[in-house]
Tab-separated table of C-alpha atoms and ligand atoms in Angstrom:
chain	number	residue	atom	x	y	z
A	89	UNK	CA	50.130	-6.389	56.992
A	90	UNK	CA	53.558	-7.712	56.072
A	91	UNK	CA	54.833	-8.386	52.768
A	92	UNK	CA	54.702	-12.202	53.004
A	93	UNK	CA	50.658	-12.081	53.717
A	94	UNK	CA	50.473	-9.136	50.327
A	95	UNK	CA	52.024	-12.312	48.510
A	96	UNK	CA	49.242	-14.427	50.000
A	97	UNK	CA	46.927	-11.902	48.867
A	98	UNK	CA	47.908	-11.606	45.373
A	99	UNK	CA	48.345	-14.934	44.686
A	100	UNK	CA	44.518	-15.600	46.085
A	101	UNK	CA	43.701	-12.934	43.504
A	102	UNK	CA	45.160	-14.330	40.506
A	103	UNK	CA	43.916	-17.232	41.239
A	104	UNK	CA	40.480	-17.206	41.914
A	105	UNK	CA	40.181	-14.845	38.615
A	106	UNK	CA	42.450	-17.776	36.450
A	107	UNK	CA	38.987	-20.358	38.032
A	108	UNK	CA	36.504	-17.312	36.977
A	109	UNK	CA	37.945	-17.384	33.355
A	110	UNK	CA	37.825	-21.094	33.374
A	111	UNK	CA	33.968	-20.677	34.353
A	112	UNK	CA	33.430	-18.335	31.646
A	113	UNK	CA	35.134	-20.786	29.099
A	114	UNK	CA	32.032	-23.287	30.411
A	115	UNK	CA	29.501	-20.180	30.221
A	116	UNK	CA	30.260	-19.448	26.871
A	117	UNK	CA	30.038	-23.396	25.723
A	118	UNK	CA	26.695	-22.984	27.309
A	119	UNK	CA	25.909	-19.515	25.290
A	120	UNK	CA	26.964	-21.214	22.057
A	121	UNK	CA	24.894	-24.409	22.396
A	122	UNK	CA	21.882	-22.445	23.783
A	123	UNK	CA	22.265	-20.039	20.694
A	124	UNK	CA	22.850	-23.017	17.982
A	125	UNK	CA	20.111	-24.675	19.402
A	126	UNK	CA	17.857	-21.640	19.603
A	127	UNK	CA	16.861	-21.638	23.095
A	128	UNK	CA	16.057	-17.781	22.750
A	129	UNK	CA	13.859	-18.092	19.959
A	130	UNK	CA	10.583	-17.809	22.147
A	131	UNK	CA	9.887	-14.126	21.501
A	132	UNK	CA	13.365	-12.181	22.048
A	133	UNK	CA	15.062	-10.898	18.776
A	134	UNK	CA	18.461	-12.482	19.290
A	135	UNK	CA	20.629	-14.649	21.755
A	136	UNK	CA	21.688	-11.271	23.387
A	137	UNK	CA	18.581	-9.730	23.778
A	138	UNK	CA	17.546	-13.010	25.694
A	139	UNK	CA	20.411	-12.828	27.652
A	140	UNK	CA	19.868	-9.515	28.542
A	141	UNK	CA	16.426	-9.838	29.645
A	142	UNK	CA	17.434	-13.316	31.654
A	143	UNK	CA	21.135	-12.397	33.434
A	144	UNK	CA	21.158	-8.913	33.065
A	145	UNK	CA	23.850	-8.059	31.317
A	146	UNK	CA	24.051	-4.967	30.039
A	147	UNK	CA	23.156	-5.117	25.790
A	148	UNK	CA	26.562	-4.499	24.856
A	149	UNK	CA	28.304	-6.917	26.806
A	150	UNK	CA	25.694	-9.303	25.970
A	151	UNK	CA	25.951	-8.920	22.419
A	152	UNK	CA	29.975	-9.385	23.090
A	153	UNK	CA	29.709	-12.975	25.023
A	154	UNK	CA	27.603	-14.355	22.000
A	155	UNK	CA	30.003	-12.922	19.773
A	156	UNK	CA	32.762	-14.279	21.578
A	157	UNK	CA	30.792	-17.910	22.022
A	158	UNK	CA	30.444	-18.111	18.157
A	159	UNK	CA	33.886	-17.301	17.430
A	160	UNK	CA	35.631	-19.759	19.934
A	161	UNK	CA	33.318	-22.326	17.946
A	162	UNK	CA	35.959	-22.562	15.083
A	163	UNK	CA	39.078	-21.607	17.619
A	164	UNK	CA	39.313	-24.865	19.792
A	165	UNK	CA	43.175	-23.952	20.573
A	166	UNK	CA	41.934	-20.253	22.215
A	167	UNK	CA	39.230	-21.942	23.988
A	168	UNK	CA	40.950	-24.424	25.287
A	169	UNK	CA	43.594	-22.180	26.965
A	170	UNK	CA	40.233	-19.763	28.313
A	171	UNK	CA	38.585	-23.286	29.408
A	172	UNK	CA	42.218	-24.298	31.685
A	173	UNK	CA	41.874	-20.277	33.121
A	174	UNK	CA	45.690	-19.615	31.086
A	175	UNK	CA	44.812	-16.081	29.417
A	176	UNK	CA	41.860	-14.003	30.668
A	177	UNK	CA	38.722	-13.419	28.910
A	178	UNK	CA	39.572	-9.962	28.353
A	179	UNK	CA	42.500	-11.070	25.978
A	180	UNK	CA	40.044	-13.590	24.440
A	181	UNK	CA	37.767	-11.225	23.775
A	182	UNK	CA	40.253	-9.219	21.776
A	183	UNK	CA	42.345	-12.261	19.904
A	184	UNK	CA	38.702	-13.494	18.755
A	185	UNK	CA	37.886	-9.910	17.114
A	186	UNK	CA	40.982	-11.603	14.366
A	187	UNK	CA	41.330	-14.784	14.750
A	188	UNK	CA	40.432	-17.531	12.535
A	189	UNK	CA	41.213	-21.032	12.796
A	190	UNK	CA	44.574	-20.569	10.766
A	191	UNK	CA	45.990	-17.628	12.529
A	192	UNK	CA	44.558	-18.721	16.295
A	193	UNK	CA	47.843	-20.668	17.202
A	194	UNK	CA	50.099	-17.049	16.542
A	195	UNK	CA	47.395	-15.037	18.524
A	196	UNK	CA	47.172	-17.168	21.149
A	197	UNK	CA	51.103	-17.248	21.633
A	198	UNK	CA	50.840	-13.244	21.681
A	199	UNK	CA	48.053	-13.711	24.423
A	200	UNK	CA	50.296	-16.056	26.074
A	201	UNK	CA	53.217	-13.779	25.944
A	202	UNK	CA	51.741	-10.466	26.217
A	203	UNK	CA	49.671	-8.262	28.725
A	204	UNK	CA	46.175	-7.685	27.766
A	205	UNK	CA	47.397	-4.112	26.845
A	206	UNK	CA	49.706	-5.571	24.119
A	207	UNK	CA	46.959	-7.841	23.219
A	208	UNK	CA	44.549	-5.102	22.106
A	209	UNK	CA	47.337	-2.979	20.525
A	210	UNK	CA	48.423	-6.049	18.089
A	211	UNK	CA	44.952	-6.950	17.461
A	212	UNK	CA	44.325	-3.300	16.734
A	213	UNK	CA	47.109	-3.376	14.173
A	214	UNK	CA	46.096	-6.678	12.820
A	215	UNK	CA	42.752	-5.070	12.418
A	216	UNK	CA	44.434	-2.594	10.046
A	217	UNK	CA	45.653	-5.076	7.745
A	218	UNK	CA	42.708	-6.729	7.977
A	219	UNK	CA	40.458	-3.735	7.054
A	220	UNK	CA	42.630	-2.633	4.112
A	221	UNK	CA	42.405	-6.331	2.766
A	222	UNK	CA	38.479	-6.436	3.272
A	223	UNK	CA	38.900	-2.828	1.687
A	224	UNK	CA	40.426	-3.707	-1.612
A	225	UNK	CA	37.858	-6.828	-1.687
A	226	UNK	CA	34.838	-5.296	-1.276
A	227	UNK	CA	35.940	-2.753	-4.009
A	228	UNK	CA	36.506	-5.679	-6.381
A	229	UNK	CA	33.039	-7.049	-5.293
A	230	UNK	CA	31.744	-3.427	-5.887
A	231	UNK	CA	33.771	-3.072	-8.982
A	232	UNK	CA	32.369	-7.013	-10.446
A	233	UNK	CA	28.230	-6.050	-9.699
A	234	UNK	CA	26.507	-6.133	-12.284
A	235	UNK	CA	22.637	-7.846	-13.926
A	236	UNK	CA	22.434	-8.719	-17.207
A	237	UNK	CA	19.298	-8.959	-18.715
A	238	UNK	CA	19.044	-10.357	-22.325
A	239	UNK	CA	16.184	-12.175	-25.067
A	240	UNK	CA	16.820	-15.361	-25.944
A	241	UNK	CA	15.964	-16.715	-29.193
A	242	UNK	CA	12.509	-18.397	-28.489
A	243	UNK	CA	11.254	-15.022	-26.407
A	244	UNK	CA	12.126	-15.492	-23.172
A	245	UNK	CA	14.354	-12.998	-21.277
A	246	UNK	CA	17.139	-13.952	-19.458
A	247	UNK	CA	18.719	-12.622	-16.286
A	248	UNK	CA	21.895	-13.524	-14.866
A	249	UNK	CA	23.874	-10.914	-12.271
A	250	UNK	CA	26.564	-10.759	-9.627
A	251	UNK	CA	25.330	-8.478	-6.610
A	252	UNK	CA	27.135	-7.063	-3.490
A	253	UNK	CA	26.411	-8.961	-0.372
A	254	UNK	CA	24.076	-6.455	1.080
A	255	UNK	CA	22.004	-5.922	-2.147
A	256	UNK	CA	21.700	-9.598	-2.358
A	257	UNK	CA	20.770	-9.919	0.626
A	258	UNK	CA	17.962	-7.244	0.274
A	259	UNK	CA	16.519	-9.020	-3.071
A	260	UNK	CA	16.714	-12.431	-0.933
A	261	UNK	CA	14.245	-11.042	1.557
A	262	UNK	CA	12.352	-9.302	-1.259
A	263	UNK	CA	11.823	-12.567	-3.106
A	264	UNK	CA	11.012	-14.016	0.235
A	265	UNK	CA	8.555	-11.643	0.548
A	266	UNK	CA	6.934	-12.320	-2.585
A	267	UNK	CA	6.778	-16.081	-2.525
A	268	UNK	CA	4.696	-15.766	0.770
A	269	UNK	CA	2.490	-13.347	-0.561
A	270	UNK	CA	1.926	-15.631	-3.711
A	271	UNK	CA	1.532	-18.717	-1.626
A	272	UNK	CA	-1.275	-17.452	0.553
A	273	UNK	CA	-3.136	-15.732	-2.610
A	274	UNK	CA	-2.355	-19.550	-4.043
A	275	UNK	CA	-3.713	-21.170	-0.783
A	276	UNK	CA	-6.931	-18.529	-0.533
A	277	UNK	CA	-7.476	-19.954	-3.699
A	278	UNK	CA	-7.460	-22.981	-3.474
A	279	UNK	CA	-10.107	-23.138	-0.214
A	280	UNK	CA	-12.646	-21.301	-2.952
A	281	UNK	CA	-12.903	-23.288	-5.702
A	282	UNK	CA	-11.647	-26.853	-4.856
A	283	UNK	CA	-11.248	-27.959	-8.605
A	284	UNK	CA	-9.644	-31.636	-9.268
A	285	UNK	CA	-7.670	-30.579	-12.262
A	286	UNK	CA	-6.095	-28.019	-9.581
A	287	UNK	CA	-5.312	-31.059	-7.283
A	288	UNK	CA	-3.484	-32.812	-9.926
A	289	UNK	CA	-1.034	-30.126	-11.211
A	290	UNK	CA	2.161	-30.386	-9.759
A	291	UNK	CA	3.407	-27.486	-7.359
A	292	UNK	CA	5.383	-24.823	-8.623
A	293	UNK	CA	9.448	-25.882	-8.550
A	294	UNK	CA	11.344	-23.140	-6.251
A	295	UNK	CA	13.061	-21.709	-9.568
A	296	UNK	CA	9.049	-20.850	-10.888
A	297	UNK	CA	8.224	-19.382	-7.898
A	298	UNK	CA	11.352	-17.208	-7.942
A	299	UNK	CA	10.281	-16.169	-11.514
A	300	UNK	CA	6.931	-15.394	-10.461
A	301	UNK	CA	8.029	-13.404	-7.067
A	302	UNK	CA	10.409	-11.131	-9.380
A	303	UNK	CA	7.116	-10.508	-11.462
A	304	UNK	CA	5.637	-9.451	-8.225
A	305	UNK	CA	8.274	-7.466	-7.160
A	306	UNK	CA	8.380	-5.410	-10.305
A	307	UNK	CA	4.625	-4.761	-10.889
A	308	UNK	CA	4.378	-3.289	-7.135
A	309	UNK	CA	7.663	-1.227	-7.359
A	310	UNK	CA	6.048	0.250	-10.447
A	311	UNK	CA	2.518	0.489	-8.814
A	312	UNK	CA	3.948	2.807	-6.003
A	313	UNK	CA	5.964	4.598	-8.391
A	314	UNK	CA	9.654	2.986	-7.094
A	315	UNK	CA	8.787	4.827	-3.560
A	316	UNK	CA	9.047	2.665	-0.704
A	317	UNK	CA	6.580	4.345	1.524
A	318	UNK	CA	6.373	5.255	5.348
A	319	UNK	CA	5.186	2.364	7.754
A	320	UNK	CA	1.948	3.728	8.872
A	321	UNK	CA	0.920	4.267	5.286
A	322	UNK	CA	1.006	1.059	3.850
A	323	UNK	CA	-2.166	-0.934	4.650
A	324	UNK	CA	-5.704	0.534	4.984
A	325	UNK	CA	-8.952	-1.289	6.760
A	326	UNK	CA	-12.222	-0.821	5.882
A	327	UNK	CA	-14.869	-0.973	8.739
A	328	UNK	CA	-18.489	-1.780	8.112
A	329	UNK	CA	-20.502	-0.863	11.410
A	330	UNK	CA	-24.038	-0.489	11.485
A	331	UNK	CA	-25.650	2.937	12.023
A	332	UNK	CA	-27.447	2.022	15.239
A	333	UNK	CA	-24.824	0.490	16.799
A	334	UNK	CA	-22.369	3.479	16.028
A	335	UNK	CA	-24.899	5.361	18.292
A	336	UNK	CA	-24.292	3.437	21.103
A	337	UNK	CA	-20.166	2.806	21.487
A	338	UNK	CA	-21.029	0.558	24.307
A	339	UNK	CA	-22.282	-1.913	22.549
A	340	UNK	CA	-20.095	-4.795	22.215
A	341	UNK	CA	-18.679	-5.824	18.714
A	342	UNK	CA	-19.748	-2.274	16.756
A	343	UNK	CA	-16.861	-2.644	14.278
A	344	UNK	CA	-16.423	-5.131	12.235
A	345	UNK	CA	-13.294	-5.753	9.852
A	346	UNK	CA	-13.604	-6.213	6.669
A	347	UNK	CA	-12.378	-9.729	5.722
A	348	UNK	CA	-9.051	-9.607	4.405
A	349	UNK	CA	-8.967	-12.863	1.917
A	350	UNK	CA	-5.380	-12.580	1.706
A	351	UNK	CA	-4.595	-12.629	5.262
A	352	UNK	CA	-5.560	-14.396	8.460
A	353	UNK	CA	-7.887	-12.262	10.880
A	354	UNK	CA	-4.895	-12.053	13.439
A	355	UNK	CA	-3.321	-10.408	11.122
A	356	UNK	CA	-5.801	-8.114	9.995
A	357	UNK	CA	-5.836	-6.957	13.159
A	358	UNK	CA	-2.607	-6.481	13.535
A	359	UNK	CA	-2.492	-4.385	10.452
A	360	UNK	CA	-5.579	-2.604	11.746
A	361	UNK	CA	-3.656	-1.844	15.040
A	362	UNK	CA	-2.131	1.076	13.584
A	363	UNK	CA	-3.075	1.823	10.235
A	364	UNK	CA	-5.135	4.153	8.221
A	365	UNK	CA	-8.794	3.138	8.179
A	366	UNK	CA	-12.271	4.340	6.264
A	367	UNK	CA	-15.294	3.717	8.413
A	368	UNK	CA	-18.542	2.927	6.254
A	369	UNK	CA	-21.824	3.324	7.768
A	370	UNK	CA	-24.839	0.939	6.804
A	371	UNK	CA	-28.689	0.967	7.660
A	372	UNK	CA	-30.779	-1.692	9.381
A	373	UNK	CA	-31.181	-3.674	5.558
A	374	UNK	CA	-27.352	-3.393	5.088
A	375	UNK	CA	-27.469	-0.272	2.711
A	376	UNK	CA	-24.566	1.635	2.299
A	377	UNK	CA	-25.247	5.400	3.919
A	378	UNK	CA	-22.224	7.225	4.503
A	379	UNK	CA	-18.413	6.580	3.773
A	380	UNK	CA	-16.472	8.136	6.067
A	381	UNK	CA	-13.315	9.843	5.608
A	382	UNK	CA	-9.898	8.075	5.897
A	383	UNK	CA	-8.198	8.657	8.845
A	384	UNK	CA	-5.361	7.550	11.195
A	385	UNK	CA	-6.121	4.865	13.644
A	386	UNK	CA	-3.407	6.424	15.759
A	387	UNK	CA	-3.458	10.121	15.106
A	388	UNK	CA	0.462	11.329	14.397
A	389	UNK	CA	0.301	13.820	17.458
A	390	UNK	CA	-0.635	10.526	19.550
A	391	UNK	CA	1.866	8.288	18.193
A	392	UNK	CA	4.325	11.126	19.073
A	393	UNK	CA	3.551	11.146	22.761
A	394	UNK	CA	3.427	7.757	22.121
A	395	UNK	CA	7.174	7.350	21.237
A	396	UNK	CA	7.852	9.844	23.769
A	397	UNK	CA	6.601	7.849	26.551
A	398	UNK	CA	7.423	3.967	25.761
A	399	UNK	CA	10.967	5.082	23.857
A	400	UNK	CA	11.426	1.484	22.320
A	401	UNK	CA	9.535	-1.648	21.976
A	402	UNK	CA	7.767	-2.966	25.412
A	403	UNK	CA	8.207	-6.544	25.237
A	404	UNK	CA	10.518	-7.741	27.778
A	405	UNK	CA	13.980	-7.716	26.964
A	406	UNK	CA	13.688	-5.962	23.556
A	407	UNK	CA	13.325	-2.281	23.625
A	408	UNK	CA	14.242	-1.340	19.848
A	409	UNK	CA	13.642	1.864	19.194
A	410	UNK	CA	10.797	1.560	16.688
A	411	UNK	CA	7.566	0.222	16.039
A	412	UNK	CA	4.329	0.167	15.666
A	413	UNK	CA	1.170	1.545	18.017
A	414	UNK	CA	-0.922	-1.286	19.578
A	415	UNK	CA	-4.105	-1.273	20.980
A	416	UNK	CA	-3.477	-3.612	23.802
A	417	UNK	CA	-7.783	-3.646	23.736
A	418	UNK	CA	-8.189	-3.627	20.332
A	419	UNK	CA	-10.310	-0.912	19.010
A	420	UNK	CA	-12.385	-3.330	16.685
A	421	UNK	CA	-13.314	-4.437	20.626
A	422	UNK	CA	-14.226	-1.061	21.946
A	423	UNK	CA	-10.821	-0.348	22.858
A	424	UNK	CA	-9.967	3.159	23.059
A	425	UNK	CA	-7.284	4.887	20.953
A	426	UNK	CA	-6.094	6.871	24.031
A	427	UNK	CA	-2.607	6.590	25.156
A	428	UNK	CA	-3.228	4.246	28.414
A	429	UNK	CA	-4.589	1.921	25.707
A	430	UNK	CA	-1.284	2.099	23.515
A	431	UNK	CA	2.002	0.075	23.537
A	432	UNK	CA	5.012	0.840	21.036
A	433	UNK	CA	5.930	-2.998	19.770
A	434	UNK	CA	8.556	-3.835	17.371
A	435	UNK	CA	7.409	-5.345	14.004
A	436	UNK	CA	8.897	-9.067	15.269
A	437	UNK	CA	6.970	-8.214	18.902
A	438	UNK	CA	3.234	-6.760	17.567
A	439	UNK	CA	3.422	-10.327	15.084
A	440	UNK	CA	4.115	-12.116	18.849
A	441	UNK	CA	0.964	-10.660	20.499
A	442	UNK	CA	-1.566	-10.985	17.392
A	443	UNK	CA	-0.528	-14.264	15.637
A	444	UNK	CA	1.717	-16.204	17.951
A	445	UNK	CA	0.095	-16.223	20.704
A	446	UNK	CA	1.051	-14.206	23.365
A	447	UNK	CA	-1.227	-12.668	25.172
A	448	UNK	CA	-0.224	-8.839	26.720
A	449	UNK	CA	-2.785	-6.997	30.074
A	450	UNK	CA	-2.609	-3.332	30.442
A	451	UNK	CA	-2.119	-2.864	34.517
A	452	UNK	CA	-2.925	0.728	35.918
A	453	UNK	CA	-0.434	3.402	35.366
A	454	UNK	CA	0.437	2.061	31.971
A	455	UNK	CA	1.986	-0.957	33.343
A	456	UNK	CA	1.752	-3.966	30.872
A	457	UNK	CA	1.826	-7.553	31.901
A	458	UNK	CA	3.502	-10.211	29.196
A	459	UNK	CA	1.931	-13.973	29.160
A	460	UNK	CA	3.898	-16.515	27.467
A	461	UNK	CA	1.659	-18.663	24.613
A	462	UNK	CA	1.139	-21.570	27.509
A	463	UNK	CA	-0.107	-18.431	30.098
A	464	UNK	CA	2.958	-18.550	31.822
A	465	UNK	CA	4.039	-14.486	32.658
A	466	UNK	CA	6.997	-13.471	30.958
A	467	UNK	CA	8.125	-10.914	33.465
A	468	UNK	CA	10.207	-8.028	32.667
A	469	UNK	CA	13.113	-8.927	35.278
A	470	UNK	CA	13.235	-12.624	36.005
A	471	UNK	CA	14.462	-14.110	39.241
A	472	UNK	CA	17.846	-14.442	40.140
A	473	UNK	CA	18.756	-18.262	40.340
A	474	UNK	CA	19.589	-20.059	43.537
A	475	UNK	CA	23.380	-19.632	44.065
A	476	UNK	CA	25.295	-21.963	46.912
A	477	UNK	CA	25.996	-20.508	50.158
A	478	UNK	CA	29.680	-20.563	49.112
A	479	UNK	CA	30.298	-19.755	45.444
A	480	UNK	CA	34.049	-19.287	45.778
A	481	UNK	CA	34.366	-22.727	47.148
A	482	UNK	CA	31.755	-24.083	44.795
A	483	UNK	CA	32.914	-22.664	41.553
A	484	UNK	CA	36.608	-24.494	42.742
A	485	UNK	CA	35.378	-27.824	43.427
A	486	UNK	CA	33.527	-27.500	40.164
A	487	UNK	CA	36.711	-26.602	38.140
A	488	UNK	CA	38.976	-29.075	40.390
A	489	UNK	CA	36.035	-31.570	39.286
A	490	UNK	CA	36.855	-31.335	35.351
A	491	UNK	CA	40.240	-31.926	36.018
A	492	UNK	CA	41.709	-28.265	35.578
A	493	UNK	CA	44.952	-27.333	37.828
A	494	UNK	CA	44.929	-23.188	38.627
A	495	UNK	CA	47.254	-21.398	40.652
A	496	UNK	CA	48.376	-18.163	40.873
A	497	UNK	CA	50.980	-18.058	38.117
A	498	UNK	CA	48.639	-19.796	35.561
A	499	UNK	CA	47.557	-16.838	33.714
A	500	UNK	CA	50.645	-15.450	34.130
A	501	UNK	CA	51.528	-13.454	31.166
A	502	UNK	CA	54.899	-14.345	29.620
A	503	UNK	CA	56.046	-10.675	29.566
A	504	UNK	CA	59.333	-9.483	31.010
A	505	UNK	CA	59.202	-5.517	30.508
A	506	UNK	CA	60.444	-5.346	26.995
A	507	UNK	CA	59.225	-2.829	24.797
A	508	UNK	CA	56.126	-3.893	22.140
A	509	UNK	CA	57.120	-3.081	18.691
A	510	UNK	CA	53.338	-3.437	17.228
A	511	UNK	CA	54.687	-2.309	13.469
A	512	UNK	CA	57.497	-5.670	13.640
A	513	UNK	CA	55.411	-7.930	15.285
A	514	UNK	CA	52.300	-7.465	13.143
A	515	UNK	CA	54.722	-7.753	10.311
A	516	UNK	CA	55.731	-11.345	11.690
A	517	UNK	CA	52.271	-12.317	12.637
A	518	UNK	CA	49.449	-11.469	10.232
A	519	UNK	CA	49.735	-13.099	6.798
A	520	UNK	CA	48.562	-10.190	4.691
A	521	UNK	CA	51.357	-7.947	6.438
A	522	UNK	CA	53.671	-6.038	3.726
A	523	UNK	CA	56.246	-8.488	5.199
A	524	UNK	CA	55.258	-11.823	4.539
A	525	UNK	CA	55.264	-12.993	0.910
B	99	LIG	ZN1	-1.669	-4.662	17.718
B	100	LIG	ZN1	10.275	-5.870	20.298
């Protein structure tokens, strides 16, 4: 081959990857929409997981296009330049680690000027500055925490604090917790004794309903003596079956929960899924014979092998490494607590196959099927989509279609083979550098 035809070659190289960039510009609009609009929210975890589970990316790179879609929300300059196919995606994907929408004119210029080698070394740098800034704040923040708790002169007590982010966030979700919990004791209520003063009084404002979820929080803390407890532990069933029936396990409907007033009987049995249970036997009249002792409804040497086999959480595209034993035939049903029987869910996943709705069919050799709420199978690797006979060609006419104009020199970096001084140009760049005033 002669060098003129190399040229050729080249050029055809940079230029059909300048028209894949531009494509991913368009992917990643679609990403960021699909994600804002919460397209995934129909039993995966996140936007990633969901586009793990439907593309097949591999979880890290999934988790870096949404992260790269979200941040080229606020940077119109960057994507703009990814959307015309002038820097690569790789040097996006680095610039949008620092950017923000008053530094993204700067970076881009770097991106625009430098080799996607220089890229990550000044955005490595910047990340420097950036971490000893975030440093020093969070120390302040740490420094500034604080809860004041004080009487006020007609009794009550006052609280007023400033918590770190995290901390906050945890109380957040604790008060969440609570109000729930309240709400359905409020609502259980309610559906027993359907008084008319009841229906007059107004409903609690949000601020009494925080008050009375930090009561809640406190009086359980202190119950379990400040310890948080290990997952299995927390709830307990009791089972009323009748002694005859017990006899005969083939009988249909020989356990019955007890009826948890507090929560719905999905969940129940969700909580009775794996769980530590007391089994009380009663005579033909209903008396009370023998109480049973409490045991594990998945014995720990189980849920071991258990772990061992499933590794993370079946559901399709989840797999986090944690969770909870389910009975895919529930035990209350007959179902045995034997391994083929068992399926490690996540917390989000066993609350998607008890109370929303999906359904989930053990297959032989441990196999489980995965039906979406309207019956439609949620399969574990979905099929590829229909691509034209001639993507090359297609994905051109489809950029030449929105106007863009890519040849081989348009994601040509504007680099000449001068040496990077990262130290100086950080110094010029980032606005927290010791530099810059
Ligand atoms: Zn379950
Ligand atoms: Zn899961």
């Amino acid at each position: 081959m002669d060098d003129h035809s190399l040229d050729r070659l080249g050029d055809e190289i940079a230029q059909l990857s300048a028209h894949l960039d531009a494509a991913t510009a368009r992917l990643l609009d679609l990403i960021r929409e699909f994600d804002e609009r919460k397209g995934w929210n129909n039993g995966f975890r996140s936007c990633a997981a969901w586009l793990t589970w439907r593309v097949g990316l591999d979880p890290g790179a999934a988790r870096e296009r949404v992260r790269v879609a979200r941040a080229l929300g606020s940077l119109p300059a960057v994507a703009r330049a990814l959307a015309c196919g002038e820097i690569s995606y790789a040097k996006v994907r680095a610039i949008t680690r620092v950017a923000t929408p008053e530094t993204e004119e700067r970076l881009l210029a770097v991106a625009r000027a430098g080799t996607a080698a220089h890229v990550e070394r000044i955005v490595r740098g910047w990340r420097r500055v950036d971490r000893l800034a975030e440093a020093r704040e969070s120390a302040r923040q740490h420094a500034r925490r604080g809860l004041h708790v004080y009487q006020d002169e007609d009794g009550m007590v006052v609280v007023r604090g400033r918590l770190a982010p995290e901390v906050g966030a945890l109380l957040l979700q604790a008060l969440d917790a609570a109000r729930e919990k309240l709400y359905q004791q409020a609502r259980a209520v309610r559906t027993f004794d359907d008084s008319p003063e009841d229906a007059q009084e107004d409903p609690p404002t949000m601020a009494q309903q925080q008050a009375d979820a930090l009561a809640l929080i406190a009086e359980t803390a202190l119950h379990h003596g400040l310890d948080p407890g290990t997952p299995g532990e927390r709830y307990q069933v009791v089972v009323h079956v009748d002694a005859a029936v017990l006899a005969d396990p083939d009988q249909p409907g020989q356990s019955v929960l007890e009826d948890g007033p507090r929560v719905s009987a999905e969940t129940s049995r969700r909580l009775a899924c794996d769980a530590s249970r007391v089994v009380m036997r009663h005579d033909r009249d209903g008396r009370l014979l023998e109480v049973g002792a409490r045991t594990r409804t998945i014995p720990p040497a189980l849920r071991r092998a258990l772990l061992h086999r499933d590794r993370g959480c079946r559901f399709p595209g989840c797999g986090l490494p944690f969770g909870q034993g389910h009975h895919v035939r529930h035990w209350a049903e007959g179902g045995p607590t034997t391994l083929s029987n068992l399926a490690l869910l996540c917390r989000r996943h066993h609350r998607a196959v008890h109370e929303e709705g999906y359904r989930v069919v053990g297959q032989a050799d441990s196999a489980l099927e995965f039906r979406l709420p309207n019956g439609r199978p949620l399969l574990e690797v979905p099929p590829a989509p229909g691509t034209p006979a001639d993507p090359v060609e297609a994905l051109r006419a489809a950029n030449d279609a929105q106007g863009l104009r890519i040849d081989a020199r348009t994601a040509a970096s504007g680099w000449l083979g001068e040496p990077l001084d990262v130290g100086w140009a950080i110094d010029v760049l980032h606005p927290l550098a010791a530099g810059r005033g």
